[in-house]
Tab-separated table of C-alpha atoms in Angstrom:
chain	number	residue	atom	x	y	z
U	30	MET	CA	106.391	58.560	23.871
U	31	ASN	CA	107.019	55.629	26.208
U	32	SER	CA	105.347	55.305	29.565
U	33	LYS	CA	108.299	56.637	31.570
U	34	ILE	CA	108.654	59.742	29.402
U	35	ALA	CA	104.898	60.285	29.469
U	36	ALA	CA	104.803	60.037	33.259
U	37	THR	CA	107.762	62.410	33.623
U	38	PHE	CA	106.264	64.984	31.272
U	39	LEU	CA	102.915	64.831	33.051
U	40	THR	CA	104.335	65.052	36.574
U	41	GLU	CA	106.596	67.971	35.647
U	42	HIS	CA	103.650	69.739	34.086
U	43	LEU	CA	101.544	69.196	37.219
U	44	ARG	CA	104.364	70.146	39.592
U	45	HIS	CA	104.634	73.491	37.817
U	46	LYS	CA	100.859	74.023	37.895
U	47	ILE	CA	100.284	73.282	41.583
U	48	GLY	CA	103.209	75.444	42.720
U	49	ASP	CA	103.451	75.463	46.521
U	50	SER	CA	100.037	73.840	47.033
U	51	ARG	CA	100.166	70.573	48.939
U	52	LYS	CA	96.608	69.795	50.127
U	53	LEU	CA	94.883	68.671	46.950
U	54	CYS	CA	91.381	67.328	46.302
U	55	VAL	CA	90.631	66.095	42.787
U	56	ALA	CA	87.080	66.173	41.452
U	57	PHE	CA	87.154	62.596	40.135
U	58	SER	CA	84.453	61.509	37.702
U	59	GLY	CA	86.418	58.503	36.490
U	60	GLY	CA	86.509	59.794	32.913
U	61	LEU	CA	89.660	60.118	30.821
U	62	ASP	CA	90.476	63.674	31.907
U	63	SER	CA	90.191	63.217	35.671
U	64	ALA	CA	91.855	59.784	35.464
U	65	VAL	CA	94.945	61.338	33.853
U	66	LEU	CA	94.949	64.179	36.377
U	67	LEU	CA	94.591	61.939	39.413
U	68	ALA	CA	97.100	59.358	38.196
U	69	GLY	CA	99.596	62.112	37.354
U	70	LEU	CA	99.266	63.679	40.801
U	71	ALA	CA	99.647	60.280	42.475
U	72	GLU	CA	102.845	59.746	40.466
U	73	LEU	CA	104.070	63.209	41.494
U	74	ARG	CA	103.360	62.403	45.147
U	75	ASP	CA	105.081	59.026	44.981
U	76	THR	CA	108.219	60.127	43.094
U	77	THR	CA	108.864	63.808	43.746
U	78	LEU	CA	106.649	65.455	46.358
U	79	PRO	CA	105.863	63.031	49.192
U	80	GLN	CA	104.464	65.906	51.273
U	81	VAL	CA	101.489	66.218	48.905
U	82	GLU	CA	98.206	65.288	50.605
U	83	LEU	CA	96.066	63.921	47.779
U	84	ARG	CA	92.489	62.677	47.844
U	85	ALA	CA	89.640	62.137	45.386
U	86	LEU	CA	86.019	63.258	45.657
U	87	HIS	CA	83.439	61.605	43.420
U	88	ILE	CA	79.959	63.064	42.811
U	89	HIS	CA	77.247	60.445	42.279
U	90	HIS	CA	74.593	62.281	40.251
U	91	GLY	CA	72.308	59.276	39.863
U	92	LEU	CA	71.472	60.336	36.303
U	93	SER	CA	72.743	57.163	34.640
U	94	GLN	CA	71.861	53.523	35.185
U	95	PHE	CA	75.619	52.937	35.442
U	96	ALA	CA	76.198	55.489	38.226
U	97	ASP	CA	76.823	52.847	40.906
U	98	ASP	CA	79.282	51.015	38.638
U	99	TRP	CA	81.135	54.261	37.976
U	100	MET	CA	81.460	54.946	41.674
U	101	ALA	CA	82.838	51.443	42.246
U	102	HIS	CA	85.336	51.928	39.396
U	103	CYS	CA	86.530	55.230	40.895
U	104	GLN	CA	86.959	53.654	44.306
U	105	ALA	CA	89.015	50.790	42.860
U	106	PHE	CA	91.126	53.236	40.815
U	107	CYS	CA	91.975	55.159	43.985
U	108	HIS	CA	92.566	52.059	46.103
U	109	GLN	CA	95.106	50.813	43.553
U	110	ARG	CA	97.063	54.078	43.917
U	111	ASN	CA	96.649	54.571	47.676
U	112	ILE	CA	94.488	57.664	47.252
U	113	PRO	CA	91.823	58.388	49.893
U	114	PHE	CA	88.425	58.260	48.198
U	115	SER	CA	85.012	59.634	49.119
U	116	ALA	CA	81.743	59.871	47.218
U	117	VAL	CA	78.715	62.109	47.695
U	118	LYS	CA	75.299	61.441	46.195
U	119	VAL	CA	73.334	64.461	44.969
U	120	GLN	CA	69.848	65.130	43.667
U	121	VAL	CA	69.795	66.977	40.347
U	122	ASP	CA	66.774	69.130	39.537
U	123	ALA	CA	66.554	69.232	35.731
U	124	GLN	CA	64.278	72.279	35.944
U	125	ASP	CA	67.079	74.314	37.485
U	126	GLY	CA	68.426	75.687	34.189
U	127	GLY	CA	68.625	72.265	32.521
U	128	ILE	CA	70.402	69.050	33.486
U	129	GLU	CA	73.902	70.268	32.641
U	130	ALA	CA	73.625	73.477	34.675
U	131	ALA	CA	71.839	71.757	37.568
U	132	ALA	CA	74.444	68.992	37.778
U	133	ARG	CA	77.244	71.569	37.711
U	134	THR	CA	75.572	73.579	40.483
U	135	ALA	CA	75.126	70.433	42.593
U	136	ARG	CA	78.789	69.508	42.136
U	137	TYR	CA	80.140	72.846	43.239
U	138	GLN	CA	77.838	72.909	46.259
U	139	VAL	CA	79.311	69.566	47.314
U	140	PHE	CA	82.853	70.821	46.782
U	141	ALA	CA	82.215	73.924	48.895
U	142	ALA	CA	80.774	71.793	51.702
U	143	ASN	CA	83.441	69.073	51.654
U	144	LEU	CA	86.779	70.816	51.190
U	145	ALA	CA	88.993	71.023	54.251
U	146	GLU	CA	90.710	74.213	55.404
U	147	ASN	CA	93.465	75.265	52.960
U	148	GLU	CA	92.571	72.384	50.658
U	149	ILE	CA	92.571	73.176	46.936
U	150	LEU	CA	90.150	71.702	44.431
U	151	LEU	CA	91.543	70.484	41.101
U	152	THR	CA	89.345	69.781	38.096
U	153	ALA	CA	90.405	68.207	34.814
U	154	GLN	CA	89.087	70.472	32.056
U	155	HIS	CA	91.461	70.588	29.107
U	156	LEU	CA	92.157	72.708	26.016
U	157	ASN	CA	89.230	71.353	24.005
U	158	ASP	CA	86.874	71.935	26.939
U	159	GLN	CA	88.086	75.535	26.979
U	160	CYS	CA	87.296	75.867	23.286
U	161	GLU	CA	83.779	74.501	23.843
U	162	THR	CA	83.203	76.909	26.737
U	163	PHE	CA	84.326	79.831	24.577
U	164	MET	CA	81.994	78.790	21.756
U	165	LEU	CA	79.042	78.411	24.130
U	166	ALA	CA	79.713	81.897	25.514
U	167	LEU	CA	79.860	83.211	21.949
U	168	LYS	CA	76.511	81.564	21.217
U	169	ARG	CA	74.995	83.350	24.236
U	170	GLY	CA	76.315	86.710	23.029
U	171	SER	CA	78.600	87.102	26.047
U	172	GLY	CA	81.002	89.999	26.483
U	173	PRO	CA	84.679	89.794	27.464
U	174	ALA	CA	83.898	88.381	30.914
U	175	GLY	CA	81.963	85.426	29.479
U	176	LEU	CA	84.416	84.939	26.625
U	177	SER	CA	87.226	84.664	29.179
U	178	ALA	CA	85.903	81.093	29.552
U	179	MET	CA	87.558	79.086	32.343
U	180	SER	CA	90.410	80.351	34.487
U	181	ALA	CA	93.365	78.086	35.239
U	182	ASP	CA	93.536	79.434	38.797
U	183	SER	CA	90.565	81.069	40.501
U	184	SER	CA	88.739	81.467	43.783
U	185	VAL	CA	85.077	80.437	43.802
U	186	HIS	CA	82.573	79.802	46.603
U	187	GLY	CA	85.256	80.422	49.200
U	188	TYR	CA	87.891	77.998	47.947
U	189	ARG	CA	90.707	77.943	45.405
U	190	LEU	CA	90.141	76.070	42.151
U	191	LEU	CA	92.958	74.905	39.863
U	192	ARG	CA	92.528	73.568	36.325
U	193	PRO	CA	96.059	72.319	35.587
U	194	LEU	CA	95.229	70.604	32.264
U	195	LEU	CA	93.760	73.618	30.452
U	196	ASP	CA	96.696	73.964	28.086
U	197	LEU	CA	96.793	70.247	27.187
U	198	SER	CA	94.589	68.857	24.411
U	199	ARG	CA	92.251	65.891	24.612
U	200	GLU	CA	94.570	64.120	22.166
U	201	GLN	CA	97.519	64.583	24.511
U	202	LEU	CA	95.517	63.227	27.451
U	203	GLU	CA	94.532	60.172	25.409
U	204	GLU	CA	98.203	59.570	24.656
U	205	PHE	CA	99.130	59.877	28.351
U	206	ALA	CA	96.337	57.475	29.325
U	207	ALA	CA	97.427	54.921	26.728
U	208	GLN	CA	101.092	55.083	27.716
U	209	LEU	CA	100.256	54.856	31.425
U	210	GLN	CA	97.775	52.018	30.749
U	211	LEU	CA	94.934	53.769	32.518
U	212	SER	CA	91.342	52.605	32.479
U	213	TRP	CA	88.530	55.107	32.511
U	214	ILE	CA	84.778	55.512	32.230
U	215	GLU	CA	83.024	56.465	29.010
U	216	ASP	CA	79.877	58.348	30.014
U	217	ASP	CA	77.071	57.316	27.639
U	218	SER	CA	75.504	60.781	27.919
U	219	ASN	CA	78.537	62.265	26.174
U	220	ARG	CA	77.149	60.890	22.898
U	221	ASP	CA	73.841	62.730	23.259
U	222	ALA	CA	73.948	65.720	20.888
U	223	ARG	CA	70.814	67.201	22.465
U	224	PHE	CA	73.146	68.796	24.994
U	225	ASP	CA	74.783	71.943	23.624
U	226	ARG	CA	78.321	71.016	24.641
U	227	ASN	CA	78.010	67.569	23.097
U	228	PHE	CA	76.567	69.084	19.916
U	229	LEU	CA	79.664	71.242	19.569
U	230	ARG	CA	82.005	68.377	20.474
U	231	LEU	CA	80.422	65.818	18.151
U	232	ASP	CA	79.033	67.755	15.201
U	233	ILE	CA	80.769	71.130	14.904
U	234	LEU	CA	84.271	71.247	16.339
U	235	PRO	CA	85.714	68.165	14.556
U	236	ALA	CA	85.227	69.930	11.204
U	237	LEU	CA	86.811	73.101	12.560
U	238	TYR	CA	89.777	71.181	13.956
U	239	GLN	CA	90.237	69.421	10.616
U	240	ARG	CA	90.184	72.726	8.726
U	241	TRP	CA	92.197	74.637	11.309
U	242	PRO	CA	94.241	72.245	13.510
U	243	HIS	CA	95.153	75.009	15.938
U	244	PHE	CA	91.584	76.250	16.379
U	245	ALA	CA	91.386	75.164	20.042
U	246	SER	CA	94.669	76.931	20.865
U	247	ALA	CA	93.494	80.056	19.037
U	248	THR	CA	90.216	80.237	20.971
U	249	ALA	CA	92.100	79.656	24.235
U	250	ARG	CA	94.344	82.593	23.319
U	251	SER	CA	91.279	84.751	22.618
U	252	ALA	CA	89.811	83.724	25.974
U	253	LEU	CA	93.054	84.712	27.690
U	254	LEU	CA	93.067	88.097	25.952
U	255	CYS	CA	89.473	88.690	27.068
U	256	ALA	CA	90.442	87.767	30.621
U	257	GLU	CA	93.345	90.213	30.505
U	258	GLN	CA	91.036	92.987	29.315
U	259	GLU	CA	88.640	92.238	32.175
U	260	THR	CA	91.506	92.310	34.666
U	261	LEU	CA	92.631	95.677	33.310
U	262	LEU	CA	89.087	97.053	33.598
U	263	ASP	CA	88.918	95.763	37.169
U	264	GLU	CA	92.065	97.696	38.009
U	265	LEU	CA	90.839	100.881	36.305
U	266	LEU	CA	87.374	100.808	37.891
U	267	ILE	CA	88.136	99.602	41.416
U	268	GLU	CA	88.643	103.133	42.796
U	269	SER	CA	85.296	104.350	41.442
U	270	LEU	CA	83.526	101.201	42.678
U	271	CYS	CA	84.925	101.590	46.190
U	272	ALA	CA	83.869	105.250	46.288
U	273	LEU	CA	80.298	104.319	45.296
U	274	THR	CA	79.940	101.384	47.713
U	275	ASP	CA	79.240	101.743	51.442
U	276	ASP	CA	79.968	99.421	54.368
U	277	GLN	CA	76.725	97.510	53.739
U	278	GLY	CA	77.716	96.847	50.138
U	279	SER	CA	75.029	99.133	48.672
U	280	LEU	CA	75.737	101.237	45.593
U	281	ALA	CA	75.115	104.988	45.209
U	282	VAL	CA	72.677	105.774	42.386
U	283	GLU	CA	73.531	109.487	42.253
U	284	GLY	CA	77.209	108.682	41.822
U	285	LEU	CA	76.455	106.351	38.912
U	286	LYS	CA	74.508	109.067	37.119
U	287	ALA	CA	77.731	111.008	36.589
U	288	PHE	CA	79.223	108.303	34.380
U	289	SER	CA	78.651	107.350	30.757
U	290	SER	CA	76.286	104.441	30.142
U	291	VAL	CA	79.223	102.201	29.158
U	292	ARG	CA	81.178	102.920	32.328
U	293	ARG	CA	78.029	102.705	34.453
U	294	SER	CA	77.255	99.243	33.051
U	295	ALA	CA	80.820	98.104	33.731
U	296	LEU	CA	80.562	99.338	37.319
U	297	LEU	CA	77.189	97.641	37.833
U	298	ARG	CA	78.590	94.341	36.558
U	299	ARG	CA	81.554	94.524	38.903
U	300	TRP	CA	79.342	95.465	41.839
U	301	LEU	CA	77.112	92.460	41.141
U	302	ALA	CA	80.121	90.155	40.726
U	303	SER	CA	81.598	91.359	44.029
U	304	ARG	CA	78.314	90.439	45.735
U	305	GLY	CA	78.207	86.929	44.250
U	306	ALA	CA	75.386	87.575	41.785
U	307	LYS	CA	74.750	85.791	38.524
U	308	MET	CA	75.892	88.022	35.678
U	309	PRO	CA	72.936	89.785	34.041
U	310	SER	CA	72.267	89.956	30.335
U	311	ARG	CA	72.574	93.317	28.613
U	312	GLU	CA	68.798	93.671	28.718
U	313	GLN	CA	68.678	92.861	32.442
U	314	LEU	CA	71.437	95.366	33.132
U	315	GLN	CA	69.451	98.092	31.382
U	316	ARG	CA	66.349	97.139	33.359
U	317	ILE	CA	68.315	97.395	36.623
U	318	TRP	CA	69.092	100.981	35.741
U	319	ASP	CA	65.777	102.033	34.179
U	320	GLU	CA	63.297	100.153	36.388
U	321	VAL	CA	65.091	100.010	39.738
U	322	ALA	CA	67.754	102.726	39.990
U	323	LEU	CA	65.633	105.394	38.266
U	324	SER	CA	62.249	104.397	39.708
U	325	ARG	CA	60.153	106.817	41.741
U	326	GLU	CA	61.356	107.373	45.277
U	327	ASP	CA	58.142	105.911	46.729
U	328	ALA	CA	58.168	102.869	44.424
U	329	GLN	CA	59.338	99.556	45.855
U	330	ALA	CA	61.006	98.565	42.592
U	331	GLN	CA	62.996	95.360	42.385
U	332	LEU	CA	64.479	92.964	39.850
U	333	VAL	CA	65.103	89.267	40.478
U	334	LEU	CA	68.520	88.018	39.391
U	335	GLY	CA	68.837	84.274	39.984
U	336	THR	CA	68.397	83.695	43.713
U	337	LEU	CA	68.985	87.359	44.570
U	338	VAL	CA	66.947	90.543	44.287
U	339	ILE	CA	68.127	94.053	43.411
U	340	ARG	CA	66.249	96.762	45.327
U	341	ARG	CA	66.598	100.517	45.835
U	342	PHE	CA	66.209	102.559	49.006
U	343	ARG	CA	67.133	106.186	49.502
U	344	GLN	CA	69.121	106.469	46.288
U	345	ARG	CA	71.148	103.312	46.889
U	346	LEU	CA	70.978	99.900	45.243
U	347	TYR	CA	70.998	96.764	47.408
U	348	LEU	CA	71.537	93.140	46.398
U	349	LEU	CA	69.587	90.866	48.733
U	350	PRO	CA	68.318	87.312	49.055
U	351	GLU	CA	64.633	86.693	48.395
U	352	PHE	CA	63.101	86.835	51.869
U	353	GLN	CA	60.258	84.697	53.097
U	354	SER	CA	57.185	86.816	53.816
U	355	LEU	CA	56.427	86.925	57.548
U	356	LYS	CA	53.684	89.549	57.546
U	357	ASP	CA	50.980	86.996	58.422
U	358	VAL	CA	53.018	85.098	61.050
U	359	VAL	CA	51.639	85.259	64.607
U	360	ILE	CA	53.457	83.474	67.474
U	361	ARG	CA	52.249	83.009	71.068
U	362	TRP	CA	55.284	83.432	73.340
U	363	ASP	CA	55.970	82.295	76.873
U	364	PRO	CA	58.746	84.737	77.885
U	365	ALA	CA	60.049	82.248	80.408
U	366	GLU	CA	61.501	80.439	77.381
U	367	LYS	CA	63.781	81.667	74.629
U	368	LEU	CA	61.835	82.006	71.362
U	369	THR	CA	63.457	80.916	68.103
U	370	LEU	CA	62.232	83.143	65.285
U	371	PRO	CA	61.354	81.927	61.775
U	372	ASP	CA	63.482	82.204	58.628
U	373	GLY	CA	66.819	82.447	60.436
U	374	LEU	CA	66.012	85.691	62.276
U	375	GLY	CA	67.605	84.563	65.531
U	376	TYR	CA	65.765	84.478	68.835
U	377	LEU	CA	64.015	86.551	71.479
U	378	LYS	CA	64.484	86.316	75.215
U	379	ALA	CA	63.179	88.295	78.193
U	380	ASP	CA	65.695	89.313	80.872
U	381	PRO	CA	65.047	91.102	84.145
U	382	ALA	CA	65.325	94.833	83.471
U	383	PRO	CA	68.630	96.401	84.564
U	384	ALA	CA	68.604	98.816	87.457
U	385	LEU	CA	69.606	101.689	85.195
U	386	GLN	CA	67.014	102.364	82.538
U	387	MET	CA	69.649	102.740	79.807
U	388	ALA	CA	69.194	99.385	78.101
U	389	GLU	CA	67.227	99.088	74.895
U	390	CYS	CA	63.678	97.746	74.906
U	391	VAL	CA	62.884	97.859	78.615
U	392	ILE	CA	59.109	97.533	78.979
U	393	ARG	CA	56.596	96.633	81.654
U	394	GLN	CA	55.856	92.974	82.188
U	395	PRO	CA	52.453	91.734	80.967
U	396	ARG	CA	49.561	91.928	83.357
U	397	ALA	CA	47.754	88.798	84.474
U	398	ASP	CA	45.159	88.942	81.722
U	399	GLU	CA	47.571	89.823	78.874
U	400	LYS	CA	49.023	87.314	76.425
U	401	VAL	CA	52.447	87.928	74.835
U	402	ILE	CA	52.296	87.733	71.054
U	403	VAL	CA	55.038	88.161	68.442
U	404	ARG	CA	54.072	89.537	65.045
U	405	PHE	CA	56.037	90.943	62.107
U	406	LYS	CA	53.554	93.396	60.605
U	407	ALA	CA	52.619	96.660	62.303
U	408	HIS	CA	49.323	98.359	61.458
U	409	GLY	CA	47.734	101.684	62.242
U	410	VAL	CA	49.348	104.394	64.344
U	411	ILE	CA	52.252	103.872	66.731
U	412	GLU	CA	52.877	106.034	69.800
U	413	LYS	CA	56.639	105.735	70.009
U	414	VAL	CA	58.336	106.743	73.252
U	415	GLY	CA	60.271	109.958	72.654
U	416	ARG	CA	57.995	111.278	69.902
U	417	ASP	CA	55.526	114.101	70.470
U	418	ARG	CA	52.726	112.481	68.504
U	419	ALA	CA	51.688	109.155	66.987
U	420	ARG	CA	52.884	108.123	63.556
U	421	GLN	CA	51.503	105.751	60.937
U	422	ALA	CA	53.579	102.558	60.939
U	423	LYS	CA	54.842	103.139	57.404
U	424	LYS	CA	55.894	106.707	58.193
U	425	LEU	CA	57.621	105.691	61.426
U	426	TRP	CA	59.652	102.982	59.701
U	427	SER	CA	60.665	105.513	57.049
U	428	GLU	CA	61.716	108.058	59.696
U	429	LEU	CA	63.802	105.370	61.392
U	430	GLY	CA	65.519	104.593	58.078
U	431	VAL	CA	64.317	100.987	57.878
U	432	PRO	CA	64.216	99.740	54.261
U	433	PRO	CA	60.817	98.373	53.130
U	434	TRP	CA	62.080	94.793	52.798
U	435	GLN	CA	63.157	94.738	56.474
U	436	ARG	CA	59.949	96.146	57.923
U	437	ASP	CA	58.101	92.823	57.917
U	438	ARG	CA	61.104	90.971	59.338
U	439	ILE	CA	61.491	92.802	62.646
U	440	PRO	CA	59.815	90.976	65.566
U	441	LEU	CA	57.124	93.088	67.210
U	442	ILE	CA	56.106	92.435	70.820
U	443	TYR	CA	52.370	92.683	71.441
U	444	TYR	CA	50.384	92.254	74.631
U	445	ASP	CA	47.130	90.937	73.185
U	446	GLU	CA	46.424	93.394	70.335
U	447	GLN	CA	48.507	96.273	71.673
U	448	LEU	CA	51.988	96.888	70.255
U	449	MET	CA	54.603	97.256	72.995
U	450	ALA	CA	57.971	97.295	71.251
U	451	ALA	CA	60.164	96.537	68.267
U	452	PRO	CA	63.354	95.305	69.979
U	453	GLY	CA	66.302	97.409	68.943
U	454	TRP	CA	64.073	100.044	67.313
U	455	PHE	CA	61.453	101.512	69.634
U	456	THR	CA	59.097	101.075	72.563
U	457	THR	CA	55.560	102.463	72.701
U	458	ARG	CA	53.805	104.661	75.230
U	459	GLN	CA	51.623	101.688	76.190
U	460	SER	CA	54.703	99.722	77.262
U	461	GLN	CA	55.615	102.149	80.057
U	462	PRO	CA	55.058	100.932	83.631
U	463	GLU	CA	52.389	102.328	85.916
U	464	ASN	CA	52.387	102.240	89.710
U	465	ASN	CA	55.850	100.635	89.963
U	466	GLU	CA	54.961	97.710	87.732
U	467	ALA	CA	57.701	95.114	87.200
U	468	GLN	CA	59.761	95.519	84.038
U	469	TRP	CA	61.929	93.383	81.821
U	470	GLN	CA	64.250	93.774	78.872
U	471	ILE	CA	63.408	92.121	75.563
U	472	VAL	CA	66.573	91.078	73.730
U	473	TRP	CA	66.564	90.220	70.033
U	474	SER	CA	69.694	88.333	69.042
U	475	ALA	CA	69.762	88.178	65.257
U	476	LEU	CA	71.760	85.373	63.648
U	477	GLN	CA	74.767	86.515	61.616
């Protein structure tokens, strides 16, 4: 294949893969795969589709002594082809699931933060990468979702991701690169068999390819079949999932009890996926059901899943971030100023009370000797306005339908040691004015 034929084949292949997409950002490492992808797209732009807006984004992981040289190479590669280039340096925490997983997480965080509106990310994984991903999923004991490996066209983290080289082999890409006289980076870490993917690539798969030359294509076909099965299950289960899920995204435990364990597990997985959770193992999935869904009503059961927590309240499952504890936080507040609350909870401000006493949280202003304090933990009994008798704090929150994990995250207005109000929830008897005392309205604006 001469260079002209190679370029034509590659550009036609890419033109078909990108379809109507025109704002393209290539994740450019400088290696063989991304060099072929970026050069092919530049050729497509220059010869066939001048309306394509193409740029390259390089992630500088800082893990290699050659990282600065690689960045310089990528910049020169792009300059030669009139491709806008940008680079972002990231810090990789090797304790975050290992170096490979941490570097991947860092990359996709950068992509999510740097893509423009309607811009599509393209990555250069190829057929042999797909085979490795399938084998790694098999090693982990994954089900059809994991064995689906990588999708050629998907939406992740709020953007569209295309992998246009998935049905081309590494050997084909090497041939394109040679014919197009491309230069690329050889990452020294790719020779380190301590990493699982490299172990497969260096020590296992070559023997399989020699024995069965079409092994990579066969595993890609299996991955596609698994993906099709998952898509079919999605279609069959979507009606049940919607019926079990409310506007807050919580899932009905009682409704799940009516299903077989197999169908229940499939519904739980799809609920978690729809909420952006890391997929649980089979053991974790069983624990979600046994230890959280079926726990005692008064138990505050929970299970941590990555950065999220699964909790139950009133026969519903919730998937929530891990909240910072605020129960010991005490803040002195000058109501003449707006108060920014901790942990992204918004702010408090005090406005003159409206003439009509219909607004929420209208209370008397503090007396001369009273300090205004904001806390997040209520103790003892609370004499709520509108109730005939005092209630223990825990009982009052339960009657108001406030889940346990929110109870220490609602700002409470105290005058000295006396609770006056929980903005948006209640005011206390002690907050009521006497002898025409001045009043004000406490407004809690929570950040969305």
